[in-house]
Short mmCIF file of C-alpha atoms in Angstrom, two decimals:
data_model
loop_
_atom_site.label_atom_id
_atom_site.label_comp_id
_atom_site.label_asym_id
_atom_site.label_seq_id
_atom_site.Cartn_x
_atom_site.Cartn_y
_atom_site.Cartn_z
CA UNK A 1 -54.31 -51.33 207.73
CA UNK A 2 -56.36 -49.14 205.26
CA UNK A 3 -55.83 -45.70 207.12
CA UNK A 4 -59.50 -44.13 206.26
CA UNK A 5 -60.61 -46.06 208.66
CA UNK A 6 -58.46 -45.15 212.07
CA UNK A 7 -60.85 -43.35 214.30
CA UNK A 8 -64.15 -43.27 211.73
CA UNK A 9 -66.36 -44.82 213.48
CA UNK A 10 -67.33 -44.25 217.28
CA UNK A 11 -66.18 -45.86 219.13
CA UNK A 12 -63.65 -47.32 216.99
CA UNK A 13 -62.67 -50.66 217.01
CA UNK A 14 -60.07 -51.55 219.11
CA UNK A 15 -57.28 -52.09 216.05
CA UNK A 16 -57.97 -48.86 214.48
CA UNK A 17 -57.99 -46.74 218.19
CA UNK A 18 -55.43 -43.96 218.38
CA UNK A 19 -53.73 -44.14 222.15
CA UNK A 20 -50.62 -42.74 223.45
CA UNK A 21 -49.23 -45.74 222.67
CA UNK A 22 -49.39 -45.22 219.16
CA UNK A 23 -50.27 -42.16 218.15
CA UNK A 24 -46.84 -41.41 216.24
CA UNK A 25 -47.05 -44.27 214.36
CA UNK A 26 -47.73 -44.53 210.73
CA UNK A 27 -50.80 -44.91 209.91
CA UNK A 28 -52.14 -43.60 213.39
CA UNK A 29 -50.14 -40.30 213.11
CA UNK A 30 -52.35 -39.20 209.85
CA UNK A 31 -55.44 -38.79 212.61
CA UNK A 32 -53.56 -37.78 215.20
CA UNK A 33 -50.98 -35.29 214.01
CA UNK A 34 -54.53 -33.27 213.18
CA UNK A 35 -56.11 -33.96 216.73
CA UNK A 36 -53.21 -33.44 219.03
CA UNK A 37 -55.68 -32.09 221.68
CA UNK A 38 -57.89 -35.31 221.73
CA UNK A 39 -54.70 -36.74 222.91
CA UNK A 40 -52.67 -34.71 225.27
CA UNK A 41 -53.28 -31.65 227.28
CA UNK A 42 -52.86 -27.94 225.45
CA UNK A 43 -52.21 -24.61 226.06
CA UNK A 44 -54.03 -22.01 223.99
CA UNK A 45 -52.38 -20.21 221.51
CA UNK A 46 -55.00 -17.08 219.98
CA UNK A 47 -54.85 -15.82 217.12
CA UNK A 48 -55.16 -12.08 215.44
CA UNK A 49 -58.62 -10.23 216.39
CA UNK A 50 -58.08 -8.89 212.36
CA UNK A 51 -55.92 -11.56 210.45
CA UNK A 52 -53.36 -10.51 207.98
CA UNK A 53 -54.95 -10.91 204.68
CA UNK A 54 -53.76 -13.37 201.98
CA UNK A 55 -54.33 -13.36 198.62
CA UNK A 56 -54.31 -15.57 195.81
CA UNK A 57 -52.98 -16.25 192.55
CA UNK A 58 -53.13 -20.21 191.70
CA UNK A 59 -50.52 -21.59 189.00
CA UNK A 60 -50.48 -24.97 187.96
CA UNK A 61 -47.12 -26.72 189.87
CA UNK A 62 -48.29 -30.23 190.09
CA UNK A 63 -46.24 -31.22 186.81
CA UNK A 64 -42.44 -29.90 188.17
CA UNK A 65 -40.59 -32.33 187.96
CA UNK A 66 -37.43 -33.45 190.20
CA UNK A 67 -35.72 -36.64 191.64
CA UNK A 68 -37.09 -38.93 193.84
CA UNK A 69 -34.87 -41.13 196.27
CA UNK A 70 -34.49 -44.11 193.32
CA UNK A 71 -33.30 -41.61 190.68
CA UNK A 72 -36.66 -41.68 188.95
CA UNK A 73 -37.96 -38.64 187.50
CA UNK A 74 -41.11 -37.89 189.48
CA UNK A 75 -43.50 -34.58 189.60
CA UNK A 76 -44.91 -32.66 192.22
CA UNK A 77 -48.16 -34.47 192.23
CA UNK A 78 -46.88 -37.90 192.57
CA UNK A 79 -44.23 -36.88 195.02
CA UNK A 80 -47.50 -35.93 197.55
CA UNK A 81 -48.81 -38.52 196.95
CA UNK A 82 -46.45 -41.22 197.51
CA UNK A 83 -44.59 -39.19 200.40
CA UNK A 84 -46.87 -39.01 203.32
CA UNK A 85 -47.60 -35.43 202.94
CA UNK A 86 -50.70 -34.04 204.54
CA UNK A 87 -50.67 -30.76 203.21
CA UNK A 88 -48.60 -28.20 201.09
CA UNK A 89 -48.79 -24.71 200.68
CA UNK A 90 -46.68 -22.68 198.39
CA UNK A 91 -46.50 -18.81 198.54
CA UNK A 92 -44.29 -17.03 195.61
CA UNK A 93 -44.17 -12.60 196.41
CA UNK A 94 -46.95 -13.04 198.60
CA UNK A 95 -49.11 -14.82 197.20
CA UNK A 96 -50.47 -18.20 197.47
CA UNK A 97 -49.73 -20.14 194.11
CA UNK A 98 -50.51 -23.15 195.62
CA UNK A 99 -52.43 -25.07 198.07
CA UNK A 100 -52.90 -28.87 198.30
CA UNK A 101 -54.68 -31.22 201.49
CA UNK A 102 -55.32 -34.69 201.98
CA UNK A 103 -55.94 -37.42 204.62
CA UNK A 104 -58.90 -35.00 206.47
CA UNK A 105 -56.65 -32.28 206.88
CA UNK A 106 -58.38 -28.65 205.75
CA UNK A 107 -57.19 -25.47 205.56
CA UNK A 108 -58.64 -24.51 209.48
CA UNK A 109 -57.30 -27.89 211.02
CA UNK A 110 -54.06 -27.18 212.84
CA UNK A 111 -51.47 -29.63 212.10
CA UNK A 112 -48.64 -30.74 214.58
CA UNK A 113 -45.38 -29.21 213.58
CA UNK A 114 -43.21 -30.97 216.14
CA UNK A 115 -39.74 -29.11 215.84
CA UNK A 116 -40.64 -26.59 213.62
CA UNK A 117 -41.80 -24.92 217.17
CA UNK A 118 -38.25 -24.51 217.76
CA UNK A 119 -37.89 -22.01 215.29
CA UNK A 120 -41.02 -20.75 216.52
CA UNK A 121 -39.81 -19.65 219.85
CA UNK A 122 -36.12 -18.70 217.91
CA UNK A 123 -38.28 -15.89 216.64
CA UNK A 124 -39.71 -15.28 219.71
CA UNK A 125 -36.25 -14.72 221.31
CA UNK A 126 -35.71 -11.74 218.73
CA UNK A 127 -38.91 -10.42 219.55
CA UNK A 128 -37.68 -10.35 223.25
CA UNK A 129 -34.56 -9.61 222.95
CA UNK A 130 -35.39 -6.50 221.11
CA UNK A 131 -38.16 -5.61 223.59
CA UNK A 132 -35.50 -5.54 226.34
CA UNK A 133 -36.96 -8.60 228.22
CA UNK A 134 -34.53 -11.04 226.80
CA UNK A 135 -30.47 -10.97 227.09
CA UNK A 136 -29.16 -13.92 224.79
CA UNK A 137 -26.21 -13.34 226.46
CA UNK A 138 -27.04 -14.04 229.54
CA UNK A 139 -26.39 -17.16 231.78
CA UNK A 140 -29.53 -19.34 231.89
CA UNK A 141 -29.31 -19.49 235.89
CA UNK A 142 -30.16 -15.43 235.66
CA UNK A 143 -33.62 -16.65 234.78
CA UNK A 144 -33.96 -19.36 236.26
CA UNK A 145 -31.96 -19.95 239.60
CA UNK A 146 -32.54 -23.77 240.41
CA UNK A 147 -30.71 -24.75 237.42
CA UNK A 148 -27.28 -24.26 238.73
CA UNK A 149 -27.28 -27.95 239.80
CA UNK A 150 -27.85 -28.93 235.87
CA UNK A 151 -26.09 -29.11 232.61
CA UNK A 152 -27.81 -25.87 232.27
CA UNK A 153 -25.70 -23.85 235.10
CA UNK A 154 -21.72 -23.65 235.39
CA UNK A 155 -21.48 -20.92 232.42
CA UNK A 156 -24.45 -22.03 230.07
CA UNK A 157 -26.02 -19.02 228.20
CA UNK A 158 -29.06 -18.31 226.60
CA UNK A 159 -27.19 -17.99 223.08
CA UNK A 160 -26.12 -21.64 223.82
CA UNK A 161 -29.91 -22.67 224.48
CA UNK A 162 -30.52 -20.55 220.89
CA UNK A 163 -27.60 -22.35 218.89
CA UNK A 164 -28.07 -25.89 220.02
CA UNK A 165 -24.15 -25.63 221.26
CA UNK A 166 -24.79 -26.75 224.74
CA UNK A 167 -22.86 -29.32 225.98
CA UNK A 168 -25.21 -31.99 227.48
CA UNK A 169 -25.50 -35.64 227.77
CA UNK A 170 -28.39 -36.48 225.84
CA UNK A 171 -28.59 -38.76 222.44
CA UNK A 172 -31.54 -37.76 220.75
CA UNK A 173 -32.62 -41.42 219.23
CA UNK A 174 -35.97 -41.05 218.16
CA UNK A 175 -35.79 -44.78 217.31
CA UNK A 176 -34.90 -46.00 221.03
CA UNK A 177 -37.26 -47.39 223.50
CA UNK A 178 -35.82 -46.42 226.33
CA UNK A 179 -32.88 -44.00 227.40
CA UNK A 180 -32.69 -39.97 226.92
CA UNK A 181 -35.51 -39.65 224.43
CA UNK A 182 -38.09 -41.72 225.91
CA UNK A 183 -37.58 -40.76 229.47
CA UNK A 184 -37.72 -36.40 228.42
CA UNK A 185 -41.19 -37.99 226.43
CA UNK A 186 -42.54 -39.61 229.83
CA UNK A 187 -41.69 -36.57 231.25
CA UNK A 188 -44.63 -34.37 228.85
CA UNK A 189 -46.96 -36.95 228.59
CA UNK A 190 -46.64 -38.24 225.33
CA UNK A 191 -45.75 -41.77 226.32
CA UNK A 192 -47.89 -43.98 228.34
CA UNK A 193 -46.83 -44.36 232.56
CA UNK A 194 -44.48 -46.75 232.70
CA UNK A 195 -44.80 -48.68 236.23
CA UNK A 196 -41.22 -49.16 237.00
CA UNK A 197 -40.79 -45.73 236.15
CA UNK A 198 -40.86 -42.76 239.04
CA UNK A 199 -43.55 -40.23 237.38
CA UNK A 200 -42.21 -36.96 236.94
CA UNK A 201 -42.53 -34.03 235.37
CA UNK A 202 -41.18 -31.69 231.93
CA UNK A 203 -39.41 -29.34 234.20
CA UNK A 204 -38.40 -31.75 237.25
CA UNK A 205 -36.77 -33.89 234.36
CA UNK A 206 -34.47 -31.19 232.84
CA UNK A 207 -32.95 -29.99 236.38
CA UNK A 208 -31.53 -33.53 235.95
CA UNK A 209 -29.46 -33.55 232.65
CA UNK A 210 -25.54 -33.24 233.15
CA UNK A 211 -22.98 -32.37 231.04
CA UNK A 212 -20.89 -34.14 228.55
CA UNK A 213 -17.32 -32.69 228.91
CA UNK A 214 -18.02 -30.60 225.74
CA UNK A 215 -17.46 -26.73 226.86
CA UNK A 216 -20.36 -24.72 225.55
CA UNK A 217 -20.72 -23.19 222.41
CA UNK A 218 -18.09 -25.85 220.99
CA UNK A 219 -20.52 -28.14 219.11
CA UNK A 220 -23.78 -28.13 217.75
CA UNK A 221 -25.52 -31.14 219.23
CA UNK A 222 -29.25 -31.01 218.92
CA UNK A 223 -31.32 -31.78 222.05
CA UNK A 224 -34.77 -30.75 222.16
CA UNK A 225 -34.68 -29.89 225.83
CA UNK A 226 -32.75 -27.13 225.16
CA UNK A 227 -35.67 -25.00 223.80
CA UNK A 228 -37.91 -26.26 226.37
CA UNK A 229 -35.68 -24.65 228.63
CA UNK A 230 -35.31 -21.66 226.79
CA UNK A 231 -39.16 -21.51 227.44
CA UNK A 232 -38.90 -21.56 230.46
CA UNK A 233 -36.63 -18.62 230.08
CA UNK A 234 -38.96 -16.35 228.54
CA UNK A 235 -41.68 -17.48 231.16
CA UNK A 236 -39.25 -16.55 233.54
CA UNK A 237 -38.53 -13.34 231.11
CA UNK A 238 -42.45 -11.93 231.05
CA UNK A 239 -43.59 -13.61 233.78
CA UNK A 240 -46.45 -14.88 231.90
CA UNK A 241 -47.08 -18.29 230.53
CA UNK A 242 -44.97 -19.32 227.05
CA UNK A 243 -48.52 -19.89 225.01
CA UNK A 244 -49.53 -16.53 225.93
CA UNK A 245 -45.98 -14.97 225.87
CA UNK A 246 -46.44 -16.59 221.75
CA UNK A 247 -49.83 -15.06 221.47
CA UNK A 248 -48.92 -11.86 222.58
CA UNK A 249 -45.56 -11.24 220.99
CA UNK A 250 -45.83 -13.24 217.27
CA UNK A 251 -49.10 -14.75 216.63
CA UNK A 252 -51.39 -11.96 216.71
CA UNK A 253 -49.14 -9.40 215.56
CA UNK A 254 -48.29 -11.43 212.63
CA UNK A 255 -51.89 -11.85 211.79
CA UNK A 256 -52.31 -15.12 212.25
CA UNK A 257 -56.36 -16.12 211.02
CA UNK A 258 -56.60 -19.09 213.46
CA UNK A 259 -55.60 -19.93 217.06
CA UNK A 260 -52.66 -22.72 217.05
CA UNK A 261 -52.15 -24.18 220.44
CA UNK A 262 -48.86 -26.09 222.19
CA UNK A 263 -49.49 -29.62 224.41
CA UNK A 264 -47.85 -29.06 227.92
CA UNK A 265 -47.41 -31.67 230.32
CA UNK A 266 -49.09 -32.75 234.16
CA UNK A 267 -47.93 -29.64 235.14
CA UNK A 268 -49.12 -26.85 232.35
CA UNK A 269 -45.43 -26.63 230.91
CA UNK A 270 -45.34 -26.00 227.46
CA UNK A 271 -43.59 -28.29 225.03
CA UNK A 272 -42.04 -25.58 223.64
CA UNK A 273 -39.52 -27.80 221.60
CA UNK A 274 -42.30 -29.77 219.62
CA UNK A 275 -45.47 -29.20 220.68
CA UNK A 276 -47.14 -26.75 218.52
CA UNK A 277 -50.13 -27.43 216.15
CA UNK A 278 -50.84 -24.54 213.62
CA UNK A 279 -52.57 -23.96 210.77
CA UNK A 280 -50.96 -24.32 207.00
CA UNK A 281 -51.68 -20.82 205.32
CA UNK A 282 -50.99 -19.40 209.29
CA UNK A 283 -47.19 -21.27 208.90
CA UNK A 284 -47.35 -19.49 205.43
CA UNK A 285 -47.74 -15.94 206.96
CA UNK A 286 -45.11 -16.78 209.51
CA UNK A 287 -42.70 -18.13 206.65
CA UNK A 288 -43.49 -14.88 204.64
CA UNK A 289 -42.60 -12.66 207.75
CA UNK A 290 -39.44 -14.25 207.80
CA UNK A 291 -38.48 -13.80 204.44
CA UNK A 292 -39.78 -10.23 204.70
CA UNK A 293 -37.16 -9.31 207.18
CA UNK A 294 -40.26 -9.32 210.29
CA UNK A 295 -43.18 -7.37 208.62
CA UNK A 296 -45.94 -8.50 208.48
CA UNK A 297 -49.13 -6.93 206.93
CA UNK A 298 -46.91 -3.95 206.86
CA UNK A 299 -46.26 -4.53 210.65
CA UNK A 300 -42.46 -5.16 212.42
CA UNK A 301 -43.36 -8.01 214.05
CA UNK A 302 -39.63 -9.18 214.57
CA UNK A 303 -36.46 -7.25 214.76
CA UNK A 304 -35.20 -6.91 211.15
CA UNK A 305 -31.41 -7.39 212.68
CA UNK A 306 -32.34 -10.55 214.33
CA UNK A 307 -33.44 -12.05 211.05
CA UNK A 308 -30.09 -10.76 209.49
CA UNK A 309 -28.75 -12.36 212.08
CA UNK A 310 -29.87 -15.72 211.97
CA UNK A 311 -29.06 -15.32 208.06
CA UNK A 312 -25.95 -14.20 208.33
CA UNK A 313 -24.53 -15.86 211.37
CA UNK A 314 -24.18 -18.89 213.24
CA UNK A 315 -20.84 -21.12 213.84
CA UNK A 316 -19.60 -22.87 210.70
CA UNK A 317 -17.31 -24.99 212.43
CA UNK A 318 -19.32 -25.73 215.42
CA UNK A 319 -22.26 -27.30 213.13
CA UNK A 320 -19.18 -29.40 211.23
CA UNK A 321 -18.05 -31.07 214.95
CA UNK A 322 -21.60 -31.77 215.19
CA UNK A 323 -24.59 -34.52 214.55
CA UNK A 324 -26.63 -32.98 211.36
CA UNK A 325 -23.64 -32.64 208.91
CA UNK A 326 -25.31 -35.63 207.01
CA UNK A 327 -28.65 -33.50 206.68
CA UNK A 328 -27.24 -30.27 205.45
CA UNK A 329 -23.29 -30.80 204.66
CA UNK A 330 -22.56 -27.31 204.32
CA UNK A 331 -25.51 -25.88 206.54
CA UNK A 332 -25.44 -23.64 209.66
CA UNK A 333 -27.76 -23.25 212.46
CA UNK A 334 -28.86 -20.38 214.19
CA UNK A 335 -31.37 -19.38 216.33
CA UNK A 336 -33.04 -22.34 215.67
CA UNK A 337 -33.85 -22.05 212.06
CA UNK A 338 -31.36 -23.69 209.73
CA UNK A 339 -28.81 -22.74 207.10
CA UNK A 340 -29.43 -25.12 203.98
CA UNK A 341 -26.15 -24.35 202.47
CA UNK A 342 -23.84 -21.18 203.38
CA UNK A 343 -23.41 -20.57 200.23
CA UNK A 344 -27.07 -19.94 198.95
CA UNK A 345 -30.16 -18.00 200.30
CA UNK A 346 -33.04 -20.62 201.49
CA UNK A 347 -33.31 -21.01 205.49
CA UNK A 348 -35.77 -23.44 206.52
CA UNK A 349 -37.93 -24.54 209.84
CA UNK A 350 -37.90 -28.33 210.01
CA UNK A 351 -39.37 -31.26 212.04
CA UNK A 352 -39.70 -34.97 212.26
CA UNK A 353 -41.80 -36.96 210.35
CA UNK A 354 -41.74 -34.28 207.24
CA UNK A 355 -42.60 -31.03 208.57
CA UNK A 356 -40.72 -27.76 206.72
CA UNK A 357 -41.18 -24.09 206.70
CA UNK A 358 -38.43 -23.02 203.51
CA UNK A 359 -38.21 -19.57 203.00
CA UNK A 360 -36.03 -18.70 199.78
CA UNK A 361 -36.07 -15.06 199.70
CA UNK A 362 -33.77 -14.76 196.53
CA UNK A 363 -37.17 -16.34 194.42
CA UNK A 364 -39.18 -14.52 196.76
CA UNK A 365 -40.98 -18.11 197.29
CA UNK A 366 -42.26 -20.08 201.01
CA UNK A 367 -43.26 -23.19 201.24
CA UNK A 368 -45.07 -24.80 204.15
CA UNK A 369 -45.52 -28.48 204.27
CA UNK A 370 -46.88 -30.84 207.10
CA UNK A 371 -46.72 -34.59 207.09
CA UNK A 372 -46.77 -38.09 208.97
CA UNK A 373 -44.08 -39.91 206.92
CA UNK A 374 -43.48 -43.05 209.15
CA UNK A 375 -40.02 -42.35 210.14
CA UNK A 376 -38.93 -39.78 212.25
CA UNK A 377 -36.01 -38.64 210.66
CA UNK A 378 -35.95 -40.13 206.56
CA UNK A 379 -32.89 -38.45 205.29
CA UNK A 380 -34.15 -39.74 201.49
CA UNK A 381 -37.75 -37.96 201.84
CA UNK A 382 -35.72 -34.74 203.08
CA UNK A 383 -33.25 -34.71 200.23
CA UNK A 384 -36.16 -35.35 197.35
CA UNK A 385 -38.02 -32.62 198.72
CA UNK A 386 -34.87 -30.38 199.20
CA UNK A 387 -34.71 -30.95 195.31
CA UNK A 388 -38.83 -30.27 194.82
CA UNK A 389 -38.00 -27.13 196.86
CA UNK A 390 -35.58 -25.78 194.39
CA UNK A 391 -37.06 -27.26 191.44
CA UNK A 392 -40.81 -25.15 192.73
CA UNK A 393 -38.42 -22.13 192.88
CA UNK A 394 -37.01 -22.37 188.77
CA UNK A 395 -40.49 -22.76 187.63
CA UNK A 396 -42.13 -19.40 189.91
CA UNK A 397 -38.31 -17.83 189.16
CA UNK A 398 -38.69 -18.52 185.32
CA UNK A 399 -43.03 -17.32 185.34
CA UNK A 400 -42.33 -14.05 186.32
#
């Protein structure tokens, strides 16, 4: 199926309509992962009354070269092109070097970033945290009570929630069509009603998940439901919804030029663990925050220690019991943004189907890149763009 053609025409005909059915399929996701809110139900997300200004100083980058999953020499240009990518952006001290679109995306469409919102709201936490609204250390059931029945009671903290070291009974198969995965995605919406299923809701659904036997804080085992209930715990936290809690606390004071905005479910709860749809040069200003230790247009937007933090720290040998050692063999995780390697500098945001924030502040580079590669998780795309990464930062290292 040619994909120019899903949703050109009004109405469309019936083999190139985008449904819920769908809509994460390949090559359905190209529309959709750029019109989120023509599918699901959003929250608002505004941006900066006076955005953060960028500037500009375009190189030519399309002709690094690096190796693509075969072992074939390939360059920048063909490796967006033949990789699903939407759109890339590439800032180096500040400035964007450069900037690249395709398949209708522009530089105001917001883009779904699925779990790239996790580190999102890990930066959020800081924020709190050094506000004095958030403890990390505190149980989750301080927040929110009628969680003591659930995985997320007896002894589970809000660091746990933070580190993805909670010990729950959930296998996150992005694959499966039915199980853990597909009933939390009934749950917000993003699969059609299934008959024979009870309907229910985002937060209903995780007062149900139990425990594995794992004690907390022993493993890293990512579930997304974890940061939807940590969420929940800065809802709980400001007493305000998590949208505007984002809008209040990071997006504006960062500067961000457009409004993003998160789907929530039949109930108005935020999917705080995927949900977000931003802009590219706005996921650039966030990047370059990060790697500027939380200022931002010469503003502290987040606590400088927290960044150290999630830099610094984390649990080497709980991320080696756990399920991503094939992604990043010597990586870490913390506060939801990860470790590529302990050994080296670059920390990235990163979700399925090809989405990346990578922030490598010893080359003073960040790159953001959005995409709809079919597959959820396609451990060969990562790894060849891993390698672009790095091979982007020699040639910006060795300009200047």
């Amino acid at each position: 199926m040619n994909s120019r053609r899903i949703m050109a025409a009004f109405p469309p005909a019936a083999n190139e309509q985008v449904t819920l059915a769908n809509w994460r399929q390949h090559p359905f996701s190209e529309w959709a992962f750029r019109n989120v809110r023509e599918l699901l139900p959003t929250a608002n997300i505004a941006r900066a009354p006076e955005p953060a200004p960028l500037s500009f100083a375009p190189g030519y980058l399309e002709d690094v070269s690096f190796a693509n999953p075969r072992g074939e020499t390939v360059s920048v240009a063909e490796a967006l092109r033949t990789s699903h990518t939407d759109g890339i952006v590439v800032s180096h001290r500040g400035r964007i070097v450069s900037e690249w679109y395709a398949h209708g995306l522009t530089p105001e469409t917001p883009h779904l970033i699925f779990s790239v919102s996790k580190s999102v709201a890990g930066t959020l936490g800081g924020i709190l945290a050094d506000l004095g609204k958030l403890d990390p250390d505190a149980p989750v059931v301080s927040y929110i009570p009628e969680m003591e029945g659930s995985v997320y009671g007896g002894g589970c903290t809000v660091r746990h929630l933070l580190d993805m070291s909670v010990g729950i009974r959930f296998d996150e198969d992005y694959m499966a069509r039915d199980g853990d995965v597909m009933n939390y995605r009934r749950s917000t919406g993003w699969e059609p009603p299934d008959p024979s299923v009870p309907a229910t809701n985002l937060r209903d659904y995780l007062k149900t998940l139990r425990p594995n036997g794992t004690p907390h804080g022993h493993t890293f085992h990512y579930v997304s439901t974890n940061t939807d209930v940590l969420g929940w715990v800065y809802e709980r936290a400001c007493g305000i919804s998590y949208a505007k809690i984002l809008s209040q606390y990071l997006w504006q004071p960062m500067g961000a030029e457009h409004d993003a905005y998160i789907a929530v479910d039949s109930h108005g709860a935020a999917r705080v663990a995927g949900g977000i749809c931003a802009t590219l040069r706005d996921l650039v200003r966030f990047g370059e925050m990060m790697r500027n230790h939380g200022v931002s247009n010469g503003r502290q937007v987040a606590p400088n220690w927290w960044i150290d933090d999630i830099r610094r720290n984390g649990n080497a040998e709980a991320w080696s019991r756990g399920d991503l050692t094939k992604v990043f063999p010597s990586g870490n995780y913390r506060s939801k943004w990860y470790t590529i390697d302990r050994g080296e500098t670059p920390f990235a945001a990163v979700g399925i189907h090809g989405q990346w924030i990578y922030v490598d502040p010893a080359n003073e580079m960040v790159i953001a890149r959005v995409s709809s590669q079919p597959l959820p998780l396609d451990l060969d795309l990562d790894h060849m763009w891993l390698r672009g990464y790095r091979a982007i930062a020699a040639r910006l290292s060795g300009e200047s």
